[in-house]
Tab-separated table of C-alpha atoms in Angstrom:
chain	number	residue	atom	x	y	z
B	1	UNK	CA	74.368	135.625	72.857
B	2	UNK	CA	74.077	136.038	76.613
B	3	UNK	CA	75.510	138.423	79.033
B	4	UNK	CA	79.138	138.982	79.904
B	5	UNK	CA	78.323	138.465	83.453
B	6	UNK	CA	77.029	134.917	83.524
B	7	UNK	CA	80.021	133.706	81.848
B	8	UNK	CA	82.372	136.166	83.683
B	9	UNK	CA	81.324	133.656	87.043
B	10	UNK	CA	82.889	130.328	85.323
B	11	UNK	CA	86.285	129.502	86.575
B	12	UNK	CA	87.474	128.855	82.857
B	13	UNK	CA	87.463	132.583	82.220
B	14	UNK	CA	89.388	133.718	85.188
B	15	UNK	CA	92.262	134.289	83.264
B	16	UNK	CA	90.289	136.381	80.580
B	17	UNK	CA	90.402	140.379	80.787
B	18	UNK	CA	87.053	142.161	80.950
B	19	UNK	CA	86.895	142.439	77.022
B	20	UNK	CA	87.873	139.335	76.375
B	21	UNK	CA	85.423	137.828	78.331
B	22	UNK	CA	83.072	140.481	76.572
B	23	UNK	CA	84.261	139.473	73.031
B	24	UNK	CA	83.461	135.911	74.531
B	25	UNK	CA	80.017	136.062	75.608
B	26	UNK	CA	79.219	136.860	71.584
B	27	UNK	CA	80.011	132.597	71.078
B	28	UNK	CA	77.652	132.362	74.314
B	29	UNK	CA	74.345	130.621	74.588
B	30	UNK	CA	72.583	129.569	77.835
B	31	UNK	CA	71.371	125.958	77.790
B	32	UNK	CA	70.317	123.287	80.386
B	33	UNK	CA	70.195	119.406	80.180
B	34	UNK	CA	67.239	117.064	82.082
B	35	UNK	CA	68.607	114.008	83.584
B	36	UNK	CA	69.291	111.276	80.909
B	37	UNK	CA	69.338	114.076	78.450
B	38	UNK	CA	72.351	113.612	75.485
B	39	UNK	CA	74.234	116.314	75.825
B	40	UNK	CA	76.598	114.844	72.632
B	41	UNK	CA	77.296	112.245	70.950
B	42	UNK	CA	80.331	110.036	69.682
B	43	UNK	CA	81.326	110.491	66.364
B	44	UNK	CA	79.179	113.718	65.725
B	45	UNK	CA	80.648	117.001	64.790
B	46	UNK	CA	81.982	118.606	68.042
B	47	UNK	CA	79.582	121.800	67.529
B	48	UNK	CA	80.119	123.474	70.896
B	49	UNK	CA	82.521	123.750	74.041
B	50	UNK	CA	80.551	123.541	77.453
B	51	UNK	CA	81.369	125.418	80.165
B	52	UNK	CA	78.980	123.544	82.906
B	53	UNK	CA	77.730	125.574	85.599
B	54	UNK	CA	75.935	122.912	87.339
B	55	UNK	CA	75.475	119.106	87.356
B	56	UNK	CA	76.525	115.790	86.768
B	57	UNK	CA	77.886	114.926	83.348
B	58	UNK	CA	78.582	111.434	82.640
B	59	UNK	CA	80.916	110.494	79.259
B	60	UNK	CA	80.530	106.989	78.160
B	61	UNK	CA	81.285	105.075	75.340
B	62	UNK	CA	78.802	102.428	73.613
B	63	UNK	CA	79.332	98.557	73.731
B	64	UNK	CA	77.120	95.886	73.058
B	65	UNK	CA	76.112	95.438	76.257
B	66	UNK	CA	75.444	99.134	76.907
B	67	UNK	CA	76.891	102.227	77.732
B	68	UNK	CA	80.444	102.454	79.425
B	69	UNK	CA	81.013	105.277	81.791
B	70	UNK	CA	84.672	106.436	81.395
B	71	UNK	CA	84.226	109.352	83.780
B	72	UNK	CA	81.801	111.706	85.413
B	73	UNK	CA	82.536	115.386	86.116
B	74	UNK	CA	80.627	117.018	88.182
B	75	UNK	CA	80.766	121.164	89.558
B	76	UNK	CA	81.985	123.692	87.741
B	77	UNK	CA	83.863	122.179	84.385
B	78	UNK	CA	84.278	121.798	81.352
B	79	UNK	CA	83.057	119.950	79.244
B	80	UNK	CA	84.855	118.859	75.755
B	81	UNK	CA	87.276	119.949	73.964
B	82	UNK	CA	87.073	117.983	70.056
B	83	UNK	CA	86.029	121.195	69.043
B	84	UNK	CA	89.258	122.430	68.941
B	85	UNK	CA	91.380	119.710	67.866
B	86	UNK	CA	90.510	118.440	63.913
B	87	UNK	CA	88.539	116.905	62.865
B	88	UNK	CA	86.303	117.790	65.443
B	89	UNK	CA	84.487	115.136	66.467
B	90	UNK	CA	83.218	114.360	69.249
B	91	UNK	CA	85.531	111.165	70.805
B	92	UNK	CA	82.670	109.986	73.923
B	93	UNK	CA	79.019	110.463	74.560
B	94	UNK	CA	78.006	112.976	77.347
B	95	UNK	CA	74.976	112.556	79.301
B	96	UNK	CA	73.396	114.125	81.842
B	97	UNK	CA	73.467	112.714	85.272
B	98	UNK	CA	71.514	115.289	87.100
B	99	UNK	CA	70.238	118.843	86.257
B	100	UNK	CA	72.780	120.037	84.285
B	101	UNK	CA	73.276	124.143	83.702
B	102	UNK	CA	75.893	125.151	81.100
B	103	UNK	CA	76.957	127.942	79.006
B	104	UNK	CA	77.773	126.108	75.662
B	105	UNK	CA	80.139	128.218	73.290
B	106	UNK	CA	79.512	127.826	69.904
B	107	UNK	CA	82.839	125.947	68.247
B	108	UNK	CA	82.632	127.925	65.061
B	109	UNK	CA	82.195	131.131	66.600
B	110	UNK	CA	84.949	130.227	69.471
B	111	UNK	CA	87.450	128.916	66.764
B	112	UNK	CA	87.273	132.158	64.410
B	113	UNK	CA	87.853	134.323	67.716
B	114	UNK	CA	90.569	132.631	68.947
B	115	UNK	CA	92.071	132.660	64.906
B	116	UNK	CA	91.489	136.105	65.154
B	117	UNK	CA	92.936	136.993	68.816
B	118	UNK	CA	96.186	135.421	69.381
B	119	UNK	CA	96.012	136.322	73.234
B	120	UNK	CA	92.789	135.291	73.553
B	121	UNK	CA	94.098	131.724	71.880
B	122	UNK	CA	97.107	131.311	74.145
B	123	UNK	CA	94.935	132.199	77.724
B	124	UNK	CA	92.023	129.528	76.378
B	125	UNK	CA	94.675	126.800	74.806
B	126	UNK	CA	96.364	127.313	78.396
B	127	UNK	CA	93.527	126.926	80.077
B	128	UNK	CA	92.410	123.564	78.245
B	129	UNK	CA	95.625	122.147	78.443
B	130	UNK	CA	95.568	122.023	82.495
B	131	UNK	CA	91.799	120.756	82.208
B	132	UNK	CA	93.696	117.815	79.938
B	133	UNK	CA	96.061	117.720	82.177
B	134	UNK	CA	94.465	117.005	84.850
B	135	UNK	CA	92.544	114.471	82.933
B	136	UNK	CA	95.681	112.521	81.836
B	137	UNK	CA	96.575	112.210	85.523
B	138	UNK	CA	93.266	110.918	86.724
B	139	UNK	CA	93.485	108.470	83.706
B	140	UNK	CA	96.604	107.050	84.974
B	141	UNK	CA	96.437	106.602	88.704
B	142	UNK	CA	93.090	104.566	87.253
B	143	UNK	CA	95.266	102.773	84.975
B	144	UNK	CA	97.782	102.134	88.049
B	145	UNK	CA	94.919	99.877	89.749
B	146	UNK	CA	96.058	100.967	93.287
B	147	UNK	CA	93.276	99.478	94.776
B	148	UNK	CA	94.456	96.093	93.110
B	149	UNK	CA	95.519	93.326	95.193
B	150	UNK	CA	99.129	93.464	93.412
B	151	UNK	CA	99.740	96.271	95.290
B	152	UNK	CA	99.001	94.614	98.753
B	153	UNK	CA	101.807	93.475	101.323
B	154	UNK	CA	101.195	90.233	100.812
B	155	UNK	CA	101.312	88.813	104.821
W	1	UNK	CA	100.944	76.808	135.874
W	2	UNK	CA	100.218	81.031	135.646
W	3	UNK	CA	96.368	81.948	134.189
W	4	UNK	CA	96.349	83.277	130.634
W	5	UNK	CA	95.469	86.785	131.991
W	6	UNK	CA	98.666	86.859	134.493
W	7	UNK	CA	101.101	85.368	131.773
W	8	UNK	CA	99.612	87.914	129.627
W	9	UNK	CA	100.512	91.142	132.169
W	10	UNK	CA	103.931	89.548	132.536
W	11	UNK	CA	104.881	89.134	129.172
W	12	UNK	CA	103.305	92.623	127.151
W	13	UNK	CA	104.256	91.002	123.785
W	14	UNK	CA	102.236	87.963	124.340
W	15	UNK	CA	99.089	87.469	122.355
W	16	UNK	CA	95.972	87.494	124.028
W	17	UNK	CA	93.678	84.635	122.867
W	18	UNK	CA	89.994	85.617	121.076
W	19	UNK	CA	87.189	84.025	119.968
W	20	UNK	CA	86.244	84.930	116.603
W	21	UNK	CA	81.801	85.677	117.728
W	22	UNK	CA	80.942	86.977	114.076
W	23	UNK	CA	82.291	86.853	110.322
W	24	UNK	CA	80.829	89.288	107.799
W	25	UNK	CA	81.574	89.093	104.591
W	26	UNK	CA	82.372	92.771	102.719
W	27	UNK	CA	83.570	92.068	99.502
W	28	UNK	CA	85.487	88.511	97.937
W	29	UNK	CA	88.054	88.512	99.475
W	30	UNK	CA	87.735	90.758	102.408
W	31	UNK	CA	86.097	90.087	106.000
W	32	UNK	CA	85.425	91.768	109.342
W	33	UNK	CA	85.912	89.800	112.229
W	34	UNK	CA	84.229	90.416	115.580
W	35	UNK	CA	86.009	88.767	118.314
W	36	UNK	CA	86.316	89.364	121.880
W	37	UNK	CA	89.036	87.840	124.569
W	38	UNK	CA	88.376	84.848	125.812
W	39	UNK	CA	89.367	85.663	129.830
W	40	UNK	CA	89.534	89.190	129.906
W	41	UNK	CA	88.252	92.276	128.290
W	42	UNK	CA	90.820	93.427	125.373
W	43	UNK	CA	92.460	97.367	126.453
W	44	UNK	CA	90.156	100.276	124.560
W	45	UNK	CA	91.903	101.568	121.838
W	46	UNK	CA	91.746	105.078	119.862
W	47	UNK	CA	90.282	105.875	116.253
W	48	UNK	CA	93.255	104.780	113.834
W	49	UNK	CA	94.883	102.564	116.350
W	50	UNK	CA	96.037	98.303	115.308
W	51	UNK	CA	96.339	95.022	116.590
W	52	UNK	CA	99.227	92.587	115.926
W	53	UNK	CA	96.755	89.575	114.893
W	54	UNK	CA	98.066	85.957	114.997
W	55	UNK	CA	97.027	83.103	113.193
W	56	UNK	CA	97.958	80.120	115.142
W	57	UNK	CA	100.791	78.322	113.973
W	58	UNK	CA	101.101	80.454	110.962
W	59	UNK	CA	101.806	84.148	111.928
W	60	UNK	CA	101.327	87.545	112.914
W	61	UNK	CA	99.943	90.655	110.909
W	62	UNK	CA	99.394	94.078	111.795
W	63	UNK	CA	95.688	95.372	111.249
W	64	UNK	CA	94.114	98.406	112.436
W	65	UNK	CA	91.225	97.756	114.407
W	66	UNK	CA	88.127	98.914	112.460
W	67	UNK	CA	84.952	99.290	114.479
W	68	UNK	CA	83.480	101.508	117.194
W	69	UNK	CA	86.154	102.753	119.833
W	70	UNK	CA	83.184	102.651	122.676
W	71	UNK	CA	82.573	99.359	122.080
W	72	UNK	CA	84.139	97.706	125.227
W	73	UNK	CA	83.384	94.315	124.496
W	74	UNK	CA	83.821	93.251	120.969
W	75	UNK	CA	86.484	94.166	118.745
W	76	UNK	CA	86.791	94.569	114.746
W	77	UNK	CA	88.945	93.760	112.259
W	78	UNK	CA	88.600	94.362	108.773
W	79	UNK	CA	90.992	92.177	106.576
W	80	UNK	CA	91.914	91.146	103.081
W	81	UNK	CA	92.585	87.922	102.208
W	82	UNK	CA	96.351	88.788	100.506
W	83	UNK	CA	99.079	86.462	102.010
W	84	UNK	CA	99.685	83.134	103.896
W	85	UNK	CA	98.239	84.744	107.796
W	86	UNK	CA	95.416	87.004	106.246
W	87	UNK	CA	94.157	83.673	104.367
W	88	UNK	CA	94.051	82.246	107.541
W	89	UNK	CA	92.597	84.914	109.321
W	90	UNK	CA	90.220	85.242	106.670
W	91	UNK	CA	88.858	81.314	107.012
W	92	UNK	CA	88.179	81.514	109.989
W	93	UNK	CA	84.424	80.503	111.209
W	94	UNK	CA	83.020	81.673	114.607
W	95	UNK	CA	84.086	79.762	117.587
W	96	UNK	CA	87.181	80.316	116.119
W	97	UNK	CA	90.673	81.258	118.127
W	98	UNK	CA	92.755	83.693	117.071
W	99	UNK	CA	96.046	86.081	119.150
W	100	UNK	CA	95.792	90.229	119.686
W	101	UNK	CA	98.258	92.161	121.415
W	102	UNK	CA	97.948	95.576	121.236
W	103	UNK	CA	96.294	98.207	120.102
W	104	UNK	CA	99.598	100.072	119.133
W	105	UNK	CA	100.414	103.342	117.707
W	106	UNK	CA	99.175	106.818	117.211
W	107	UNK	CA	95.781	107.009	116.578
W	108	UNK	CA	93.823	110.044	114.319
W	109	UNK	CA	93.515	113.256	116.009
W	110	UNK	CA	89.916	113.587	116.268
W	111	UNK	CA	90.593	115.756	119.484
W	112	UNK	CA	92.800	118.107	118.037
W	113	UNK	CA	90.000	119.016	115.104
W	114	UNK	CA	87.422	119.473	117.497
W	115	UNK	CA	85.860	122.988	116.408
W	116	UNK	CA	86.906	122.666	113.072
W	117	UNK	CA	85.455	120.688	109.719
W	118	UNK	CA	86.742	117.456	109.356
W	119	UNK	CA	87.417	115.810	105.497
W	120	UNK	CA	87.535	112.234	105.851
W	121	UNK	CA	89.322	110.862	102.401
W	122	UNK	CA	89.583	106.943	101.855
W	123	UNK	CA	90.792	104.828	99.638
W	124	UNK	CA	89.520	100.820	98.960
W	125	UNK	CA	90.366	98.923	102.253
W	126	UNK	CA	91.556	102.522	103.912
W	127	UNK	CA	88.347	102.825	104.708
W	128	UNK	CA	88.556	100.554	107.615
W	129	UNK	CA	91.418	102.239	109.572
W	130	UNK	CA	88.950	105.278	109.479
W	131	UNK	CA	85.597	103.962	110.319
W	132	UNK	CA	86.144	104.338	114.214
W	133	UNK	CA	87.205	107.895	113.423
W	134	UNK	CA	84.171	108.307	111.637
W	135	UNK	CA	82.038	105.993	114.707
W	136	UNK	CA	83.959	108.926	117.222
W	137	UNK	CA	82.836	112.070	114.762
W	138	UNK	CA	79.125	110.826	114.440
W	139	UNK	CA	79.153	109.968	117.985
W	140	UNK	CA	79.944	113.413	118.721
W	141	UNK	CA	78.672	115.254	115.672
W	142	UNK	CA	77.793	118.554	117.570
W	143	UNK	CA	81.733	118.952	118.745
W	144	UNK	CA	82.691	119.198	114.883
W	145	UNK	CA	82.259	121.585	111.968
W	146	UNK	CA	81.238	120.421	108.256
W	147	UNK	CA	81.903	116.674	107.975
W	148	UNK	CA	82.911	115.057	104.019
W	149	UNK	CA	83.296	111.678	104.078
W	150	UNK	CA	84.513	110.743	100.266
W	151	UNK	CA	85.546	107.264	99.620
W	152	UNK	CA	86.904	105.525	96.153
W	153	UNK	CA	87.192	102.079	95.285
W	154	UNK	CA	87.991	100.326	92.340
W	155	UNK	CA	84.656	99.082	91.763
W	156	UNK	CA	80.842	98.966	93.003
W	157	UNK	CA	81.168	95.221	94.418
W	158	UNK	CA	84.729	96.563	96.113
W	159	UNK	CA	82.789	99.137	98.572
W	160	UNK	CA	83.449	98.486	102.554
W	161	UNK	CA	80.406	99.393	104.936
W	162	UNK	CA	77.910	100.208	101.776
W	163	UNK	CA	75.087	99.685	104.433
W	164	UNK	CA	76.523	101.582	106.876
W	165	UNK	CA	77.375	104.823	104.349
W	166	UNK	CA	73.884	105.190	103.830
W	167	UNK	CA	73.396	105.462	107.440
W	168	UNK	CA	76.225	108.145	107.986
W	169	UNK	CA	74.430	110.382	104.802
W	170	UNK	CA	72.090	111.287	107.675
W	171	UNK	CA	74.590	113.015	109.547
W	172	UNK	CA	77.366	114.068	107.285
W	173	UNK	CA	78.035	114.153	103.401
W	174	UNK	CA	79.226	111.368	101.497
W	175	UNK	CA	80.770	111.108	98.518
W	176	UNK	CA	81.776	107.987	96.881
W	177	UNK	CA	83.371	107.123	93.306
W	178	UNK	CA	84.817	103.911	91.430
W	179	UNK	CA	87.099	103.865	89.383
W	180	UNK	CA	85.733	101.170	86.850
W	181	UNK	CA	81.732	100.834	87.183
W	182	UNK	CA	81.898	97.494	85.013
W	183	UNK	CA	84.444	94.973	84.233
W	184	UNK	CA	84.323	91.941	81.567
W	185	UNK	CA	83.158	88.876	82.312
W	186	UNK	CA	82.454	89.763	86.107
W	187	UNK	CA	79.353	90.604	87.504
W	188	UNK	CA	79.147	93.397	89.532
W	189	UNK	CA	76.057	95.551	90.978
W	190	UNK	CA	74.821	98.483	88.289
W	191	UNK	CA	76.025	101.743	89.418
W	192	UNK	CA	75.061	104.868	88.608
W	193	UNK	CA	77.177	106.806	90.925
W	194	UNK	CA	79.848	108.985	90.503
W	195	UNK	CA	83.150	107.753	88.127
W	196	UNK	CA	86.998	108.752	88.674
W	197	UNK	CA	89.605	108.974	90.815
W	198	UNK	CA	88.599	109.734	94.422
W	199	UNK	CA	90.370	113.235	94.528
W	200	UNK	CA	87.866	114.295	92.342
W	201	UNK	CA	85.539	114.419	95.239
W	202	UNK	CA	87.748	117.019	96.717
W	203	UNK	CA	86.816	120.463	95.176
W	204	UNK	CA	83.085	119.497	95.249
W	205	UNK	CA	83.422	118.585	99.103
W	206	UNK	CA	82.397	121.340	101.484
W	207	UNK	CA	84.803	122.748	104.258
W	208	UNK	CA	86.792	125.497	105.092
W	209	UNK	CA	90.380	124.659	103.812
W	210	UNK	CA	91.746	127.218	106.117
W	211	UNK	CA	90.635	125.176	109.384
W	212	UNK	CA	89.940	121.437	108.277
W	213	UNK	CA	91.616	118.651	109.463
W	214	UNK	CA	91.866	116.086	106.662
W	215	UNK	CA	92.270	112.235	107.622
W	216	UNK	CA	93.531	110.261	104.896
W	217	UNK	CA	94.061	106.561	104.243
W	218	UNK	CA	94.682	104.445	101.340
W	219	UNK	CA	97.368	102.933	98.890
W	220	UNK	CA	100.629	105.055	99.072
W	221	UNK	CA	99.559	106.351	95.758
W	222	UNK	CA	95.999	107.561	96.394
W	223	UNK	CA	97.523	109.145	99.804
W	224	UNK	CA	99.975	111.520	97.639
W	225	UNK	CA	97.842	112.329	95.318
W	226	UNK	CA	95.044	113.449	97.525
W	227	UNK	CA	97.516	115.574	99.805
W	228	UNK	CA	98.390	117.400	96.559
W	229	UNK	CA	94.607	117.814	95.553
W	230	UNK	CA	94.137	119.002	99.259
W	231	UNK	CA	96.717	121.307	99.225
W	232	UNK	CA	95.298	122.474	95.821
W	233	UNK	CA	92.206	123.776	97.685
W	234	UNK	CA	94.134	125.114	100.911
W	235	UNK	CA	94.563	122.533	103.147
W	236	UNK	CA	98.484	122.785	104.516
W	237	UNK	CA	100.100	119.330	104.815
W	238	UNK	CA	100.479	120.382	108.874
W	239	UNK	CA	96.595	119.629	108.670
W	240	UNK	CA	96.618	116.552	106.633
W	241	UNK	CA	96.993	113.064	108.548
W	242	UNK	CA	97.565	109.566	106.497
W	243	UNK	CA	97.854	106.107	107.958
W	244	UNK	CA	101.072	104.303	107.109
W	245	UNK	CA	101.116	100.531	105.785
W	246	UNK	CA	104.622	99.246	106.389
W	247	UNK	CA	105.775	95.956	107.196
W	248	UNK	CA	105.806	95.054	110.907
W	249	UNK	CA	107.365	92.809	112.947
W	250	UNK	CA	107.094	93.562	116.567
W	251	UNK	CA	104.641	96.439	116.577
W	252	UNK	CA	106.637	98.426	119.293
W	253	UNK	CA	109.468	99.858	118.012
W	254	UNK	CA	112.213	97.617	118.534
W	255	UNK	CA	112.470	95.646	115.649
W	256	UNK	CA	113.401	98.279	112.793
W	257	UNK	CA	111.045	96.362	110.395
W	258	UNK	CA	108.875	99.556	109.508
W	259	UNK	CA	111.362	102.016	109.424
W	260	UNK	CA	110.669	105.166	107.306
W	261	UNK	CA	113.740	107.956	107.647
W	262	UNK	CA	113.655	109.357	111.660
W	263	UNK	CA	110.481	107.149	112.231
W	264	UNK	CA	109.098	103.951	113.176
W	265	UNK	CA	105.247	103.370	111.671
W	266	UNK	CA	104.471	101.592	114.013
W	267	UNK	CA	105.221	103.711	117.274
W	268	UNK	CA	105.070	107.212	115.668
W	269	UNK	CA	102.177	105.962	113.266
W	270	UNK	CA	100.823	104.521	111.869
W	271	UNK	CA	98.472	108.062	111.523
W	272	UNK	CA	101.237	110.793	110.965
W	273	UNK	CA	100.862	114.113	109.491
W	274	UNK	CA	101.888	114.174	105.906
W	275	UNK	CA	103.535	117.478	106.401
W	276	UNK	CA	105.799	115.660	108.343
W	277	UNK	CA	106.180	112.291	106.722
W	278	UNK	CA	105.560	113.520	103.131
W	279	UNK	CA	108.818	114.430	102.336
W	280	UNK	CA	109.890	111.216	103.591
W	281	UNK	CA	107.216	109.002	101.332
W	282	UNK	CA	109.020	110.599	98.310
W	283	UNK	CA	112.216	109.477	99.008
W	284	UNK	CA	112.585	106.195	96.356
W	285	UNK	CA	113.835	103.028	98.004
W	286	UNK	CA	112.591	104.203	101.093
């Protein structure tokens, strides 16, 4: 468990009250990640949620001829969110780029809170869903190509 | 018979003929020319600014000039091969002869955001219409707040001016991103940069949304998309400027070719600000 306060300074938790930011920190655990450093891996059970404080994640996917990076997030984010959605696994590997500082919430500890607090479940569901959101969109402008030469004037 | 020069003055439209002194290669199927006018010096032009190019015998394209607005002598033009008279401006070899009349339109208002941070945001070949922007901010760094260069392209072998970024890191921060680090079956330089969309950049970038002047160019798309993200973190559309790509016939507002709603890109652009034009861009069939 760490202190209220630490996690009370991520952005994911600005929508929490006081106690349930309080009730929060009980799932909380301080942890840091040295460049390279697996933060998770595909196909594992999705064991925590990671609310990074600092540093560059990268999540890639394996192939033959090495890893794939779909994405990197850097800043204040977070980081996964298999843990909530069955069967919880873990869908990409996440390394780190950089120094990385996160709080990681424990997944079992998170998911019998939010069972237990259906406030507490909307606020965090509501929260993930705009980090998804977000996501989806920066997923499809890629998709879009729109640096592609089909979208050129062709003179 | 008149001189070039004096049949130039008399008729404004006519192209004034350039030697092509220097081809570099950027990526496939992208080059920047350096050419300079074969009687006379070419008129200066401002950051943001373009050239009608011609290709003898095959035609005339609009391209914003892309090099240093002090430079006098020489001028550059950073083009993709994509159609019948950017192939041929694209072949050609030094010695070579090409047309430019201009430089047209409004260029970025590097004046106007003196005092203030500036957030430079390209997109794949955008980055050319704002490298003399970003030649005039270096040039006169201690005039300007914070400046964020953050460029995104769709790949590592796709980046304009790598050589050149490195360079500006000394002066300003740069960001840069792809949007696919690998691709089957081509061969393209490892990267271990950053990955995603180029508004991503955006909330990591430092400057003070409340006085920034952001200068934005790019596909259509990638414009919208980062005025929203801008706006996101504070930065009114009244302070966000894009560059407009719209065909172009005769660069001066006569022919009606690059209409958009109440304006013509090519004499009220192509840099307008996107409060302005914005609500225009999202009218469909426009």
């Amino acid at each position: 468990m760490m202190t209220s306060h630490l996690l009370a300074l991520h952005p994911f938790v600005a929508d929490l009250t006081s106690e349930q930011i309080v009730t929060l920190s009980t799932c909380a655990t301080a942890v840091r990640f040295a460049p390279g450093a697996l933060i998770f891996r595909e196909g594992e059970t999705a064991d925590a949620c990671y609310l990074v404080r600092a540093g560059q994640v990268a999540l890639q996917l394996h192939a033959p001829d090495g890893p794939l990076v779909v994405e990197t997030l850097t800043g204040e984010h977070v980081l996964g969110w298999s843990w909530l959605v069955p069967p919880h696994r873990w869908r990409f590997d996440a390394v780190a780029v950089d120094d990385v500082d996160a709080i990681s919430l424990d997944a079992g500890c998170l998911r019998r809170l939010l069972g237990d607090d259906p406030a507490l479940h909307a606020v965090v569901s509501r929260q993930l869903l705009a980090i998804v959101s977000d996501r989806l969109e920066h997923t499809r402008v890629r998709l879009l190509d729109v640096y592609g030469h089909h979208h050129a004037a062709g003179v | 018979m008149l001189p070039v020069s004096e049949a130039v003055a008399a008729t404004p439209l006519a192209p004034r003929l350039t030697h092509v002194d220097r081809v570099e290669r950027e990526t496939a199927d992208t080059v920047t020319l350096h050419v300079s006018a074969v009687d006379t010096e070419l008129p200066p032009f401002a950051p943001g600014q373009f050239d009608m190019l011609s290709a003898l015998g095959v035609g005339e394209v609009p391209i914003s000039v892309s090099g240093d607005p002090d430079d006098r002598v020489t001028r550059q033009y950073t083009i993709r091969a994509v159609g019948a008279v950017t192939r041929a401006l694209t072949s050609l070899r030094p010695g070579g002869v090409m047309g430019v009349r201009g430089p047209y339109g409004h260029p970025w208002p590097v004046e106007a955001a003196v005092g203030a941070d500036v957030v430079v945001v390209a997109g794949g070949l955008g980055l050319a219409p704002l490298r003399p922007a970003i030649h005039h901010l270096l040039a006169h760094r201690d005039r300007y707040g914070r400046i964020s260069i953050l460029y995104g392209a769709r790949s590592p072998d796709e980046l304009l001016f790598a050589d050149e970024m490195q360079r500006w890191q000394s002066d300003v921060d740069v960001a840069v991103t792809v949007d696919a680090p690998s691709a089957p079956g081509k061969a393209i330089p490892p990267w271990d940069g950053r990955v995603g969309v180029v508004t991503t950049l955006i909330p990591d970038a430092l400057f003070d949304p409340h006085r920034a002047t952001a200068l934005v160019c790019g596909p259509e798309v990638m414009m919208r998309f980062t005025a929203r993200a801008l706006a996101d973190q504070g930065v009114t559309g009244e302070r966000v400027y894009v560059s407009l790509e719209r065909s172009m016939a005769c660069g001066v507002g006569l022919c009606g070719h690059c209409q958009l709603g109440p304006f013509f890109v090519c004499v009220d652009g192509p840099v307008l600000r996107h409060g302005l034009v914005g609500p225009w861009l999202a009218v469909r069939e426009l």
